[in-house]
Amino acid sequence: MPKVVDHDQRRVELVGATWRLIARDGLEGATMREIAAEAGFANGALKPYFGSKEQLLTFAFEHVFNETNKRIDNATGSKKGLAALRLFCHEVLPLDEEKRSEARIVIAFWQRALVDESKSALHEQSMEQWRKRILVHLRDARAAGETLPLISDDDFAGILMNMLLGAQTSAALAPGTSTPAQLISHLEALLRLIHNP
Amino acid sequence: MPKVVDHDQRRVELVGATWRLIARDGLEGATMREIAAEAGFANGALKPYFGSKEQLLTFAFEHVFNETNKRIDNATGSKKGLAALRLFCHEVLPLDEEKRSEARIVIAFWQRALVDESKSALHEQSMEQWRKRILVHLRDARAAGETLPLISDDDFAGILMNMLLGAQTSAALAPGTSTPAQLISHLEALLRLIHNP
């Protein structure tokens, strides 16, 4: 009987190999040959999965985004309003080594998205999905009387989205001044500013 | 009489050529040969200025940081407190085409800083300089009774710094949902949350 190959699982292994190499050598350093070797593939065996490093990087970004969304769904469950918003942010903020690795992939992806419209469109759609999620939580929080109507939900969502994006850069490049404790403290402070005591 | 060459001026011209090429072809696409051609240098004439693309990228980041600081000094003048903080943010936020070009250079620099300690140290020092500046404005604002003591200055500075960093990514990759009007609106909303009416 022929061996059944789980293609999705192998793609995910390649993502792991890609981010280890990006973390070690940068995006330019990670050749398709090295990624294959790191993932335990024969040279050339990558082709059925990814034709180019660009495809691999796009898949890696989608994978990071989907994994983050799975964690968000697990963490928030049936929670609503500020409680759900807080847990959403805990999954997006780079609070542990796994999420800091994800931040590195995302920064490498951004740099390529500067000159690749399909990548910048993917970034934009993904961020819009999160913005809508934030807006739902803010609407529910307001309806439950949890928040004060000091600024618009659109403005609060914009502040929060950019803070979460900036935290990826800070934690990846200046981890000493963006520790998990500091990132959580900033988040709690921001939520406190709109909280109805 | 030998022609006097203004080396600093020529370095700045090279930065301009670099960011035009990064904007068009990405960091990988911009070879030293192409950068020389774009800046009107003979091939090989770059060497006295920059030995490698890495040096050029570091110089470009420093140049963007210094130019932004010059604009901040000009804009703030003798202003203090929230007025100075607002003007500081207006110069850092990517509110026009020049600043969006700067954001592109900075994102390319971040990606290289992931694997180059001298670059990540430069990023960290530069951001610390801005964080201290923000803290001075917040202290002055508090002393003048402009702000409410709702959250710590450290937390507000952390929120603002990450929001400003995230805005670079948003404006470069999703300009349709991070227009100048939206970025200003988010900033005003954030300042309103701590403002003493």
Coordinates of C-alpha atoms in Angstrom, one line a residue:
Chain A
M1 CA 0.0 0.0 0.0
P2 CA 1.4 3.4 -0.9
K3 CA 2.3 5.7 2.1
V4 CA -0.4 8.3 2.6
V5 CA 1.2 11.7 2.7
D6 CA -0.5 14.4 4.7
H7 CA 0.2 17.4 2.5
D8 CA -1.3 19.9 4.9
Q9 CA 0.9 18.6 7.7
R10 CA 4.0 18.7 5.5
R11 CA 3.2 22.3 4.5
V12 CA 3.0 23.2 8.2
E13 CA 6.4 21.5 8.8
L14 CA 7.8 23.7 6.0
V15 CA 6.4 26.8 7.7
G16 CA 8.2 25.8 10.9
A17 CA 11.5 25.3 9.0
T18 CA 11.0 28.6 7.2
W19 CA 10.6 30.6 10.4
R20 CA 13.6 28.9 12.1
L21 CA 15.7 29.9 9.1
I22 CA 14.3 33.4 8.9
A23 CA 14.9 33.8 12.6
R24 CA 18.5 32.6 12.1
D25 CA 19.6 34.0 8.7
G26 CA 16.9 36.5 7.7
L27 CA 14.6 36.3 4.7
E28 CA 17.4 36.6 2.1
G29 CA 19.4 33.9 3.9
A30 CA 16.7 31.3 3.7
T31 CA 17.0 29.6 0.3
M32 CA 14.5 27.0 -0.8
R33 CA 17.3 24.4 -0.7
E34 CA 18.0 25.3 3.0
I35 CA 14.4 25.3 3.9
A36 CA 14.0 21.8 2.3
A37 CA 17.1 20.6 4.3
E38 CA 15.8 22.1 7.6
A39 CA 12.4 20.4 7.1
G40 CA 14.1 17.1 6.3
F41 CA 13.0 17.1 2.6
A42 CA 15.2 16.0 -0.3
N43 CA 16.3 18.8 -2.5
G44 CA 13.6 19.3 -5.1
A45 CA 10.9 17.7 -3.0
L46 CA 9.6 21.1 -2.0
K47 CA 8.2 21.8 -5.5
P48 CA 4.9 19.9 -5.1
Y49 CA 4.2 22.1 -2.0
F50 CA 5.6 25.5 -2.9
G51 CA 7.0 26.7 -6.2
S52 CA 8.8 29.7 -4.7
K53 CA 9.9 31.3 -1.5
E54 CA 7.2 33.9 -2.1
Q55 CA 4.5 31.3 -2.0
L56 CA 6.0 29.8 1.1
L57 CA 6.1 33.2 2.8
T58 CA 2.4 33.8 1.9
F59 CA 1.5 30.4 3.2
A60 CA 3.5 31.1 6.4
F61 CA 1.6 34.4 7.0
E62 CA -1.8 32.7 6.4
H63 CA -0.7 29.9 8.8
V64 CA 0.3 32.4 11.5
F65 CA -3.0 34.3 11.0
N66 CA -5.1 31.1 11.1
E67 CA -3.3 29.7 14.1
T68 CA -3.8 33.0 16.0
N69 CA -7.5 32.9 15.1
K70 CA -7.8 29.4 16.4
R71 CA -6.2 30.4 19.7
I72 CA -8.5 33.5 19.9
D73 CA -11.6 31.3 19.4
N74 CA -10.5 28.8 22.0
A75 CA -9.6 31.6 24.5
T76 CA -12.8 33.7 24.1
G77 CA -15.3 30.9 23.8
S78 CA -18.7 32.4 24.6
K79 CA -17.3 35.5 26.3
K80 CA -18.3 38.9 25.1
G81 CA -17.5 42.6 25.4
L82 CA -14.3 43.7 27.2
A83 CA -13.5 40.2 28.5
A84 CA -13.5 38.9 24.9
L85 CA -11.5 41.9 23.7
R86 CA -8.9 41.4 26.4
L87 CA -8.5 37.7 25.5
F88 CA -8.3 38.6 21.7
C89 CA -5.4 41.0 22.5
H90 CA -3.6 38.4 24.6
E91 CA -3.5 36.1 21.6
V92 CA -2.3 38.8 19.2
L93 CA 0.3 40.4 21.4
P94 CA 3.8 38.7 21.2
L95 CA 3.7 37.5 24.9
D96 CA 5.7 34.3 24.5
E97 CA 8.5 32.8 22.4
E98 CA 6.0 31.2 19.9
K99 CA 4.3 34.5 19.3
R100 CA 7.6 36.3 19.0
S101 CA 8.6 33.8 16.3
E102 CA 5.3 34.6 14.5
A103 CA 6.1 38.3 14.8
R104 CA 9.4 37.7 12.9
I105 CA 7.6 35.9 10.1
V106 CA 5.1 38.7 9.9
I107 CA 7.8 41.4 9.7
A108 CA 9.5 39.5 6.9
F109 CA 6.1 39.2 5.1
W110 CA 5.5 43.0 5.5
Q111 CA 8.7 43.8 3.8
R112 CA 7.8 41.7 0.8
A113 CA 4.2 43.1 0.8
L114 CA 5.7 46.5 0.1
V115 CA 6.3 45.4 -3.5
D116 CA 3.8 42.6 -3.9
E117 CA 0.1 43.6 -4.2
S118 CA -1.2 40.1 -3.5
K119 CA 0.6 40.1 -0.2
S120 CA -0.4 43.6 0.8
A121 CA -4.0 42.7 -0.1
L122 CA -3.8 39.6 2.1
H123 CA -2.4 41.7 5.0
E124 CA -5.2 44.3 4.5
Q125 CA -8.0 41.6 4.4
S126 CA -6.6 39.9 7.5
M127 CA -6.4 43.2 9.5
E128 CA -10.0 44.1 8.4
Q129 CA -11.2 40.8 9.8
W130 CA -9.6 41.6 13.1
R131 CA -10.9 45.2 13.1
K132 CA -14.4 43.9 12.6
R133 CA -13.9 41.4 15.5
I134 CA -12.7 44.3 17.7
L135 CA -15.8 46.4 16.7
V136 CA -18.2 43.6 17.6
H137 CA -16.6 43.3 21.1
L138 CA -16.7 47.1 21.6
R139 CA -20.4 47.2 20.5
D140 CA -21.3 44.4 22.9
A141 CA -19.2 46.1 25.7
R142 CA -21.1 49.4 25.1
A143 CA -24.5 47.6 25.1
A144 CA -23.6 46.0 28.4
G145 CA -22.7 49.3 29.9
E146 CA -19.0 48.2 30.3
T147 CA -17.6 51.3 28.5
L148 CA -17.9 55.0 28.7
P149 CA -18.8 56.8 25.4
L150 CA -15.7 58.9 25.4
I151 CA -14.4 58.2 21.9
S152 CA -15.9 56.4 18.8
D153 CA -15.5 52.7 18.4
D154 CA -13.8 53.3 15.1
D155 CA -11.1 55.4 16.8
F156 CA -10.6 52.9 19.6
A157 CA -10.3 50.1 17.1
G158 CA -7.8 52.1 15.1
I159 CA -5.7 52.8 18.2
L160 CA -5.8 49.2 19.4
M161 CA -5.1 47.7 15.9
N162 CA -2.0 50.0 15.5
M163 CA -0.9 49.3 19.0
L164 CA -1.1 45.5 18.4
L165 CA 0.8 45.9 15.1
G166 CA 3.5 48.1 16.7
A167 CA 3.9 45.6 19.5
Q168 CA 5.0 43.0 16.9
T169 CA 7.9 45.2 15.9
S170 CA 8.8 46.3 19.5
A171 CA 8.8 42.7 20.9
A172 CA 10.8 41.4 17.9
L173 CA 13.4 44.2 17.9
A174 CA 13.5 45.7 21.4
P175 CA 12.3 42.8 23.7
G176 CA 13.9 44.5 26.7
T177 CA 11.5 47.4 26.7
S178 CA 8.5 45.4 25.4
T179 CA 8.4 42.5 27.9
P180 CA 5.1 40.5 28.3
A181 CA 4.5 42.4 31.6
Q182 CA 4.9 45.7 29.9
L183 CA 2.7 44.9 26.9
I184 CA -0.1 43.6 29.3
S185 CA 0.3 46.7 31.4
H186 CA -0.2 49.0 28.4
L187 CA -3.2 47.0 27.3
E188 CA -4.8 47.1 30.7
A189 CA -4.2 50.9 30.8
L190 CA -5.8 51.4 27.4
L191 CA -8.9 49.4 28.4
R192 CA -9.1 51.3 31.7
L193 CA -9.4 54.5 29.8
I194 CA -12.7 53.5 28.3
H195 CA -13.9 51.3 31.2
N196 CA -17.1 52.3 33.0
P197 CA -16.1 51.9 36.7
Chain B
M1 CA 41.2 73.7 -8.5
P2 CA 39.8 70.2 -7.7
K3 CA 36.1 70.0 -7.5
V4 CA 34.9 70.0 -3.9
V5 CA 32.6 67.0 -3.3
D6 CA 30.1 67.3 -0.6
H7 CA 30.2 63.7 0.8
D8 CA 27.3 64.1 3.2
Q9 CA 25.1 65.5 0.4
R10 CA 26.1 62.6 -1.9
R11 CA 25.2 60.1 0.9
V12 CA 21.8 61.7 1.2
E13 CA 21.3 61.4 -2.6
L14 CA 22.1 57.7 -2.3
V15 CA 19.5 57.4 0.4
G16 CA 16.9 58.9 -2.0
A17 CA 17.9 56.5 -4.7
T18 CA 17.8 53.6 -2.3
W19 CA 14.2 54.3 -1.2
R20 CA 13.0 54.9 -4.7
L21 CA 14.4 51.4 -5.6
I22 CA 13.1 49.8 -2.4
A23 CA 9.7 51.3 -3.1
R24 CA 9.8 49.9 -6.7
D25 CA 11.5 46.6 -6.4
G26 CA 11.8 45.7 -2.7
L27 CA 15.0 45.4 -0.7
E28 CA 16.2 42.3 -2.5
G29 CA 15.7 44.0 -5.9
A30 CA 17.8 47.0 -5.0
T31 CA 21.4 45.9 -5.9
M32 CA 24.3 48.3 -5.2
R33 CA 24.8 48.6 -9.0
E34 CA 21.2 49.7 -9.5
I35 CA 21.4 52.1 -6.6
A36 CA 24.5 53.7 -8.1
A37 CA 22.8 54.0 -11.5
E38 CA 19.6 55.5 -9.9
A39 CA 21.7 58.1 -8.0
G40 CA 23.7 58.9 -11.2
F41 CA 27.0 57.4 -9.9
A42 CA 29.4 55.4 -12.1
N43 CA 29.4 51.7 -11.2
G44 CA 32.0 51.2 -8.4
A45 CA 31.8 54.9 -7.4
L46 CA 29.6 53.9 -4.5
K47 CA 32.4 52.2 -2.6
P48 CA 33.9 55.4 -0.9
Y49 CA 30.4 56.1 0.5
F50 CA 29.0 52.6 1.4
G51 CA 30.8 49.3 1.3
S52 CA 27.6 47.3 1.3
K53 CA 23.8 47.5 1.0
E54 CA 23.7 46.8 4.7
Q55 CA 25.6 50.0 5.5
L56 CA 23.5 51.9 3.1
L57 CA 20.3 50.7 4.7
T58 CA 21.6 51.6 8.2
F59 CA 22.5 55.1 6.9
A60 CA 19.1 55.4 5.4
F61 CA 17.4 54.5 8.7
E62 CA 19.6 57.0 10.6
H63 CA 18.9 59.6 7.9
V64 CA 15.1 59.1 8.2
F65 CA 15.3 59.3 12.0
N66 CA 17.4 62.5 11.9
E67 CA 15.2 64.2 9.4
T68 CA 12.1 63.3 11.4
N69 CA 13.8 64.8 14.5
K70 CA 14.7 68.0 12.7
R71 CA 11.0 68.3 11.6
I72 CA 9.9 67.6 15.2
D73 CA 12.3 70.3 16.6
N74 CA 11.0 72.8 14.0
A75 CA 7.4 72.0 14.6
T76 CA 7.4 72.0 18.4
G77 CA 9.7 75.0 18.9
S78 CA 9.2 76.2 22.5
K79 CA 5.8 74.4 22.9
K80 CA 5.4 72.0 25.8
G81 CA 3.0 69.4 27.2
L82 CA 0.1 68.1 25.0
A83 CA 0.7 70.7 22.3
A84 CA 4.3 69.5 21.8
L85 CA 3.2 65.9 22.1
R86 CA 0.6 66.3 19.4
L87 CA 3.1 68.0 17.0
F88 CA 5.7 65.3 17.7
C89 CA 3.1 62.6 16.7
H90 CA 2.2 64.6 13.5
E91 CA 5.9 64.3 12.4
V92 CA 6.2 60.6 13.2
L93 CA 2.8 59.5 11.7
P94 CA 3.0 58.7 8.0
L95 CA 0.6 61.6 7.0
D96 CA 2.0 62.4 3.5
E97 CA 3.9 60.8 0.6
E98 CA 7.3 61.6 2.0
K99 CA 6.6 60.0 5.4
R100 CA 5.0 57.0 3.7
S101 CA 8.3 56.6 1.7
E102 CA 10.2 56.8 5.1
A103 CA 7.8 54.1 6.5
R104 CA 8.8 51.8 3.6
I105 CA 12.5 52.3 4.3
V106 CA 11.9 51.6 8.0
I107 CA 10.0 48.4 7.3
A108 CA 12.8 47.2 5.1
F109 CA 15.3 48.1 7.9
W110 CA 13.2 46.2 10.5
Q111 CA 13.3 43.0 8.5
R112 CA 17.2 43.2 8.3
A113 CA 17.3 44.1 12.0
L114 CA 15.7 40.7 12.8
V115 CA 19.1 39.1 12.1
D116 CA 21.6 42.0 12.6
E117 CA 22.2 43.1 16.2
S118 CA 23.8 46.4 15.3
K119 CA 20.6 47.3 13.4
S120 CA 18.2 46.1 16.2
A121 CA 20.4 48.1 18.7
L122 CA 20.1 51.2 16.5
H123 CA 16.3 50.7 16.3
E124 CA 16.1 50.3 20.1
Q125 CA 18.2 53.4 20.9
S126 CA 16.2 55.5 18.5
M127 CA 12.9 54.4 20.0
E128 CA 14.2 55.0 23.5
Q129 CA 15.1 58.6 22.5
W130 CA 11.5 59.1 21.3
R131 CA 10.1 57.4 24.4
K132 CA 12.0 59.8 26.6
R133 CA 10.8 62.8 24.6
I134 CA 7.2 61.6 25.0
L135 CA 7.7 61.2 28.8
V136 CA 9.0 64.7 29.1
H137 CA 5.9 66.1 27.3
L138 CA 3.6 64.0 29.5
R139 CA 5.4 65.2 32.7
D140 CA 5.0 68.8 31.5
A141 CA 1.4 68.2 30.6
R142 CA 0.7 66.8 34.0
A143 CA 2.5 69.6 35.8
A144 CA 0.4 72.1 33.8
G145 CA -2.8 70.3 34.8
E146 CA -3.6 69.4 31.2
T147 CA -4.0 65.7 31.8
L148 CA -5.9 63.5 34.2
P149 CA -3.9 61.0 36.3
L150 CA -5.8 58.0 34.9
I151 CA -2.9 55.8 33.8
S152 CA 0.9 56.0 34.3
D153 CA 3.0 58.0 31.9
D154 CA 5.0 54.8 31.2
D155 CA 1.8 53.1 30.0
F156 CA 0.6 56.0 28.0
A157 CA 4.1 56.3 26.3
G158 CA 4.1 52.6 25.6
I159 CA 0.6 52.7 24.0
L160 CA 1.5 55.8 21.9
M161 CA 4.9 54.4 20.8
N162 CA 3.4 51.1 19.6
M163 CA 0.5 53.0 17.9
L164 CA 3.0 55.2 16.1
L165 CA 5.0 52.1 15.0
G166 CA 1.9 50.2 13.9
A167 CA 0.8 53.2 11.9
Q168 CA 4.0 52.9 9.8
T169 CA 2.9 49.4 8.8
S170 CA -0.8 50.3 8.3
A171 CA -0.1 53.3 6.2
A172 CA 2.5 51.5 4.0
L173 CA 0.4 48.3 3.5
A174 CA -3.2 49.3 3.9
P175 CA -3.3 53.0 3.1
G176 CA -7.1 52.9 2.4
T177 CA -7.9 52.2 6.0
S178 CA -5.1 54.4 7.5
T179 CA -5.6 57.6 5.7
P180 CA -4.1 60.8 7.2
A181 CA -7.6 61.8 8.4
Q182 CA -8.1 58.5 10.2
L183 CA -4.6 58.5 11.8
I184 CA -5.2 62.1 13.1
S185 CA -8.6 61.1 14.3
H186 CA -7.1 58.1 16.3
L187 CA -4.4 60.4 17.7
E188 CA -6.9 63.0 18.8
A189 CA -9.1 60.4 20.4
L190 CA -6.2 58.9 22.4
L191 CA -5.2 62.4 23.6
R192 CA -8.8 63.1 24.5
L193 CA -8.9 60.1 26.8
I194 CA -6.3 61.6 29.2
H195 CA -7.1 65.3 28.6
N196 CA -8.3 67.3 31.6
P197 CA -11.3 69.2 30.2

